[in-house]
Amino acid sequence: MKSFLKGNEAVVMGSLLAGCQSYYGYPITPASEITHAAANYFPQLSRTFLQAESEVAAINMVYGAAAAGERTMTASSGPGISLMCEGLSYIAACELPCLIVDIMRAGPGLGNIGPEQSDYYQLTKGGGHGNYNTLVLAPNSVQEMLDFAIIGFELADNYRIPVIIAADGVIGQMMEPVTLPDPVKNIPEKEWALTGDKRAEYNLHTSIFLDHDQLEEVNLRLDRKHRQIMANEQLFESYRADDAEIILVGYGIVSRQLKALVNQVRKQGIKAGLIRPITLWPFPSKAFEEIRNYKALRKVIVAEMSNGQLFWDVKAALDNSSLEISLINRMGGNLIEDQDLLKEITNS
Amino acid sequence: MGNKILKKSEAFYDVFFRKPGDEKKSTTYCAGCGHGIIHKLIAEAITDLGMTEKTTFVSPVGCSVFAYYYFKTGNVEAAHGRAPAVATAVKRSHPDSYVICYQGDGDLAAIGTAEILHAANRGENITVIFVNNAIYGMTGGQMAPTSLLNQKTATSPFGRDEAEEGYPLRMSEIIATLDAPVLVARTSVHDIKNIMQTRKLIRKALNAQKDKKGFSFIEILSQCPTNWKVKPEDAQEWMEKNMLPYYKREVFKDILDQAAPVPHPKPRKEIAEIVELLALPEFKTRKDNGGETTLKTIRRETKFKIAGFGGQGVLSLGAFLCELAIVNHYHSTWIPSYGPEMRGGTANCSVILSPEEIASPVVQEIDILVAFNHPSLVKFHSNVKEEGLIFYNNSIINDLSEIMPYVRRKKIQLIGVDASNAADSLGDPRMVNVAMLGHMIKVYPYFQLQQADLLLEKKFSTKPRLVELNKQALRRGFEQDEMENIV
Ligand SMILES: Cc1ncc(C[n+]2csc(CCOP(=O)(O)OP(=O)(O)O)c2C)c(N)n1
């Protein structure tokens, strides 16, 4: 059975199927359809939908719901995500699971509602204050918007970490056919949750530790968890890359353009391939360790709708290699022109 | 330091095991601080009301940030000012539990003004204990929004001046203007009589929550001798002299008698029903639905741009085309223009239909342009590929001069469709998109009218009149003579 959904609707369906019990959000284009769909479906299922007074409040509601043991979520776009970074730091510090969807629009400041990928730094380097990371998934189709919500809640629970779905405006706005899976069963009990009964008597979620050594211990514990995630959860897609002379790197809508281009130039005899980061954090450095061994590879082209934010991570991952690395990017809400990419590929 | 709480209530831990250091029996509060008294009143109340096990305490940022050292309840420590937001969600997660939201004046009346106002206005079924000591305690005696006029603090060293810093905020009075709260009162803990009154009000508020009556707010005037820079024994006098004249102690609002308990909503649907509603009809094969026309097959990826005014249904036409493709076992993608243009009155979408998986949904070169108005035709015509195709709404597009040179050069086929007139003749200009689709199906019979009918019936299942209108519009478009004679 197929349904034809917007990315923004699919991520809500995925969350509902994953057993998400509450949605707290504040409207912002191009993420508003998420709030609309949540407002429509959550109450019908007797789950909680609440339009918060701000993103500051929304993320703190998510903090409360996560502490209470629910699968819970919010969604926003750049300006709102900035406001959420305060709460995010507390949620990460308390090691609470939740899902946050960022439908990235063009910035900085108010920018515009066109698509960009410029929240990359904010999302992959923590965003709020303190030593923490969140797990960041970058879907490139409507089906993945749905699937990553389900996977996201699972990862969030497994690692007790906030998971962010980072999608550019196009992935949120586009429609594609999707298959809706069966609802997730057997969501694990959380013995640490504030359930408001005898079980929770000693349960506490706090991030204040006046004793320096105690707080350092908290940081070291987070650090160990981050390392474990970096070792085990890197995800990337490698497409026709093994024998490639040129490898294109991009995520989100850009990766779709790149894939089409790989197919197109392969027909003209140019050996191109694609590496698509699926987890933006942990950064899939394994992909880049692997391509170092590719005999034919000469050049890596990073394509992104931001000012080289992905580029510098790729550059770091390819540290000390003799490969040429270039950047093709657009900003301001513009998509990258296939022509520009083509030129860069054929001139290489 | 630390004032001893002598007879411990059941809702306090016997030993404050979470408190660092060796002093695990006394609190962190300064001598003469009101927080300790208020904690004790709360602990005794939840014990007596049998609420201890079911209570979650939300601590603020402020001197009482460590409330969780003492209370033997579930605890969550909120960011500065956000306790009402956190409390809202904890309560909504477990509506049968009890949530106490405890806040200082900096926390509640400055940085968290928005959160408290909205939690109150929503009538969240929580109890807010607002400790007003007219100063920032934890951070070392800075001015609070509740600091009094002429009060000297670390950040108002010459005294609070209303011309610069405004007036002390009376939060209870503000909250009491809202419709939702059921109990709003101000009290104090500066002497035994007032402590007893506070004790009574805290219990009343907790009972209100127990009875699911809604939001209650108890503001408690409380001593901070350390930051008022007075001796503990002089704090009572300071409060009487400075705070009591400005902050009236009274019950500002009590509608507990009228307030009905808020019931839990019941589910109206199962998730399976929502999934079912979203599903497209299934046809086993492309010919499996009674249609008579033999269908053409889409053999390669075909890229559409559909553009026009907002209100001409260009976005839904694109989506409809995709749905027709999906039920016919094709792949499809749709991207709307959602940029600033959307509000400026023009809209467009990119649609790709393909027999194979679609790598990129982005349309930069167009196979088929569908233009509903002149600006769209002009804007996109030059992205149409050699030997491509343009459907245009010739009811309102009369002047083709601008596009003809390109159209001729690139051998593009132009097809005029009298779409707006077809819609108008049905009395509903919104039908222009469906009329266009009808003609597109005629020229390119990849789909059947009957399939479109089925989709419409599902889409507008509650609006039979709209289904009928759409079906008629489809047919008006379909029955129009082909007008591809311009080039
Ligand atoms: C975002 C943020 N800003 C500032 C602070 C610093 N801070 C901690 S407590 C506090 C004021 C607390 O005063 P109040 O709410 O009156 O509580 P009290 O300490 O008097 O009980 C401030 C400004 C903080 N923790 N977080």
mmCIF file of N, CA and C and ligand atoms in Angstrom, chain A residues 86 90, chain B residues 29 35 60-64 79-80 82 102-108 111 131 133-139 142 144-146 224 227, ligand 1:
data_model
loop_
_atom_site.group_PDB
_atom_site.id
_atom_site.type_symbol
_atom_site.label_atom_id
_atom_site.label_comp_id
_atom_site.label_asym_id
_atom_site.label_seq_id
_atom_site.Cartn_x
_atom_site.Cartn_y
_atom_site.Cartn_z
ATOM 1 N N GLU A 86 19.330 25.972 23.919
ATOM 2 C CA GLU A 86 19.401 25.994 25.378
ATOM 3 C C GLU A 86 18.883 24.669 25.947
ATOM 4 N N TYR A 90 20.479 20.917 27.995
ATOM 5 C CA TYR A 90 19.983 20.267 29.220
ATOM 6 C C TYR A 90 19.560 18.833 28.945
ATOM 7 N N TYR B 29 20.429 26.045 52.686
ATOM 8 C CA TYR B 29 19.906 27.403 52.792
ATOM 9 C C TYR B 29 20.551 28.197 53.917
ATOM 10 N N HIS B 35 13.131 29.732 52.001
ATOM 11 C CA HIS B 35 12.981 28.505 51.205
ATOM 12 C C HIS B 35 12.786 27.269 52.090
ATOM 13 N N PRO B 60 13.682 24.933 40.041
ATOM 14 C CA PRO B 60 14.056 26.048 39.184
ATOM 15 C C PRO B 60 15.576 26.216 39.191
ATOM 16 N N VAL B 61 16.032 27.267 38.524
ATOM 17 C CA VAL B 61 17.404 27.716 38.749
ATOM 18 C C VAL B 61 17.308 28.905 39.693
ATOM 19 N N GLY B 62 18.046 28.818 40.757
ATOM 20 C CA GLY B 62 17.951 29.788 41.850
ATOM 21 C C GLY B 62 18.423 29.043 43.081
ATOM 22 N N CYS B 63 18.234 29.635 44.235
ATOM 23 C CA CYS B 63 18.728 28.983 45.449
ATOM 24 C C CYS B 63 18.109 27.612 45.662
ATOM 25 N N SER B 64 16.894 27.428 45.168
ATOM 26 C CA SER B 64 16.226 26.146 45.393
ATOM 27 C C SER B 64 16.520 25.129 44.287
ATOM 28 N N ALA B 79 15.785 24.381 33.228
ATOM 29 C CA ALA B 79 16.630 25.541 32.915
ATOM 30 C C ALA B 79 15.971 26.794 33.509
ATOM 31 N N HIS B 80 16.752 27.844 33.638
ATOM 32 C CA HIS B 80 16.300 29.076 34.305
ATOM 33 C C HIS B 80 15.017 29.611 33.668
ATOM 34 N N ARG B 82 12.281 28.011 32.911
ATOM 35 C CA ARG B 82 11.504 27.108 32.052
ATOM 36 C C ARG B 82 10.685 26.083 32.810
ATOM 37 N N TYR B 102 8.197 24.872 41.232
ATOM 38 C CA TYR B 102 8.686 25.735 42.302
ATOM 39 C C TYR B 102 9.636 26.753 41.689
ATOM 40 N N GLN B 103 9.372 28.030 41.868
ATOM 41 C CA GLN B 103 10.188 29.034 41.175
ATOM 42 C C GLN B 103 10.466 30.271 42.024
ATOM 43 N N GLY B 104 11.630 30.857 41.800
ATOM 44 C CA GLY B 104 11.973 32.139 42.421
ATOM 45 C C GLY B 104 11.485 33.305 41.563
ATOM 46 N N ASP B 105 11.754 34.529 42.013
ATOM 47 C CA ASP B 105 11.205 35.674 41.289
ATOM 48 C C ASP B 105 11.988 36.012 40.029
ATOM 49 N N GLY B 106 13.300 35.770 40.037
ATOM 50 C CA GLY B 106 14.060 35.967 38.806
ATOM 51 C C GLY B 106 13.617 34.935 37.782
ATOM 52 N N ASP B 107 13.487 33.708 38.268
ATOM 53 C CA ASP B 107 13.122 32.572 37.422
ATOM 54 C C ASP B 107 11.736 32.775 36.802
ATOM 55 N N LEU B 108 10.783 33.151 37.638
ATOM 56 C CA LEU B 108 9.395 33.207 37.170
ATOM 57 C C LEU B 108 9.010 34.544 36.554
ATOM 58 N N ILE B 111 13.159 35.942 33.525
ATOM 59 C CA ILE B 111 13.542 35.121 32.365
ATOM 60 C C ILE B 111 12.429 34.169 31.937
ATOM 61 N N VAL B 131 8.218 31.781 44.908
ATOM 62 C CA VAL B 131 8.886 32.331 46.083
ATOM 63 C C VAL B 131 9.464 33.703 45.732
ATOM 64 N N ASN B 133 11.321 36.768 46.906
ATOM 65 C CA ASN B 133 12.154 37.364 47.964
ATOM 66 C C ASN B 133 12.754 38.698 47.512
ATOM 67 N N ALA B 134 12.205 39.243 46.438
ATOM 68 C CA ALA B 134 12.564 40.586 45.978
ATOM 69 C C ALA B 134 14.046 40.736 45.635
ATOM 70 N N ILE B 135 14.677 39.595 45.303
ATOM 71 C CA ILE B 135 16.120 39.673 45.016
ATOM 72 C C ILE B 135 16.549 38.400 44.289
ATOM 73 N N TYR B 136 17.679 38.484 43.578
ATOM 74 C CA TYR B 136 18.297 37.266 43.048
ATOM 75 C C TYR B 136 19.188 36.724 44.147
ATOM 76 N N GLY B 137 18.793 35.605 44.722
ATOM 77 C CA GLY B 137 19.562 35.040 45.820
ATOM 78 C C GLY B 137 20.819 34.352 45.338
ATOM 79 N N MET B 138 20.641 33.392 44.455
ATOM 80 C CA MET B 138 21.730 32.492 44.129
ATOM 81 C C MET B 138 22.939 33.189 43.529
ATOM 82 N N THR B 139 22.671 34.182 42.708
ATOM 83 C CA THR B 139 23.774 34.805 41.980
ATOM 84 C C THR B 139 24.382 35.984 42.732
ATOM 85 N N GLN B 142 21.451 40.389 43.065
ATOM 86 C CA GLN B 142 21.132 41.386 42.034
ATOM 87 C C GLN B 142 19.658 41.759 42.095
ATOM 88 N N ALA B 144 15.883 42.007 41.267
ATOM 89 C CA ALA B 144 14.870 41.127 40.679
ATOM 90 C C ALA B 144 13.759 41.981 40.107
ATOM 91 N N PRO B 145 12.923 41.413 39.223
ATOM 92 C CA PRO B 145 11.779 42.197 38.733
ATOM 93 C C PRO B 145 10.843 42.581 39.871
ATOM 94 N N THR B 146 10.968 41.865 40.983
ATOM 95 C CA THR B 146 10.114 42.146 42.139
ATOM 96 C C THR B 146 10.823 43.005 43.182
ATOM 97 N N CYS B 224 15.122 36.851 52.538
ATOM 98 C CA CYS B 224 16.483 36.583 52.083
ATOM 99 C C CYS B 224 17.425 37.526 52.839
ATOM 100 N N ASN B 227 20.968 38.495 51.295
ATOM 101 C CA ASN B 227 21.081 39.464 50.209
ATOM 102 C C ASN B 227 20.345 40.776 50.474
HETATM 103 C C1 LIG C 1 20.095 31.361 31.276
HETATM 104 C C2 LIG C 1 20.621 31.710 32.605
HETATM 105 N N1 LIG C 1 20.870 33.003 32.922
HETATM 106 C C3 LIG C 1 21.356 33.329 34.123
HETATM 107 C C4 LIG C 1 21.611 32.369 35.057
HETATM 108 C C5 LIG C 1 22.195 32.777 36.384
HETATM 109 N N2 LIG C 1 21.225 32.700 37.497
HETATM 110 C C6 LIG C 1 21.128 31.645 38.297
HETATM 111 S S1 LIG C 1 19.996 31.828 39.488
HETATM 112 C C7 LIG C 1 19.605 33.375 38.968
HETATM 113 C C8 LIG C 1 18.592 34.226 39.678
HETATM 114 C C9 LIG C 1 17.800 33.486 40.654
HETATM 115 O O1 LIG C 1 16.986 34.321 41.338
HETATM 116 P P1 LIG C 1 15.551 33.937 41.816
HETATM 117 O O2 LIG C 1 14.828 33.291 40.705
HETATM 118 O O3 LIG C 1 14.944 35.127 42.399
HETATM 119 O O4 LIG C 1 15.764 32.780 42.897
HETATM 120 P P2 LIG C 1 16.483 32.843 44.305
HETATM 121 O O5 LIG C 1 17.909 32.447 44.053
HETATM 122 O O6 LIG C 1 16.353 34.222 44.845
HETATM 123 O O7 LIG C 1 15.762 31.821 45.095
HETATM 124 C C10 LIG C 1 20.373 33.720 37.862
HETATM 125 C C11 LIG C 1 20.277 35.010 37.179
HETATM 126 C C12 LIG C 1 21.349 31.024 34.683
HETATM 127 N N3 LIG C 1 21.564 30.009 35.517
HETATM 128 N N4 LIG C 1 20.863 30.731 33.485
#
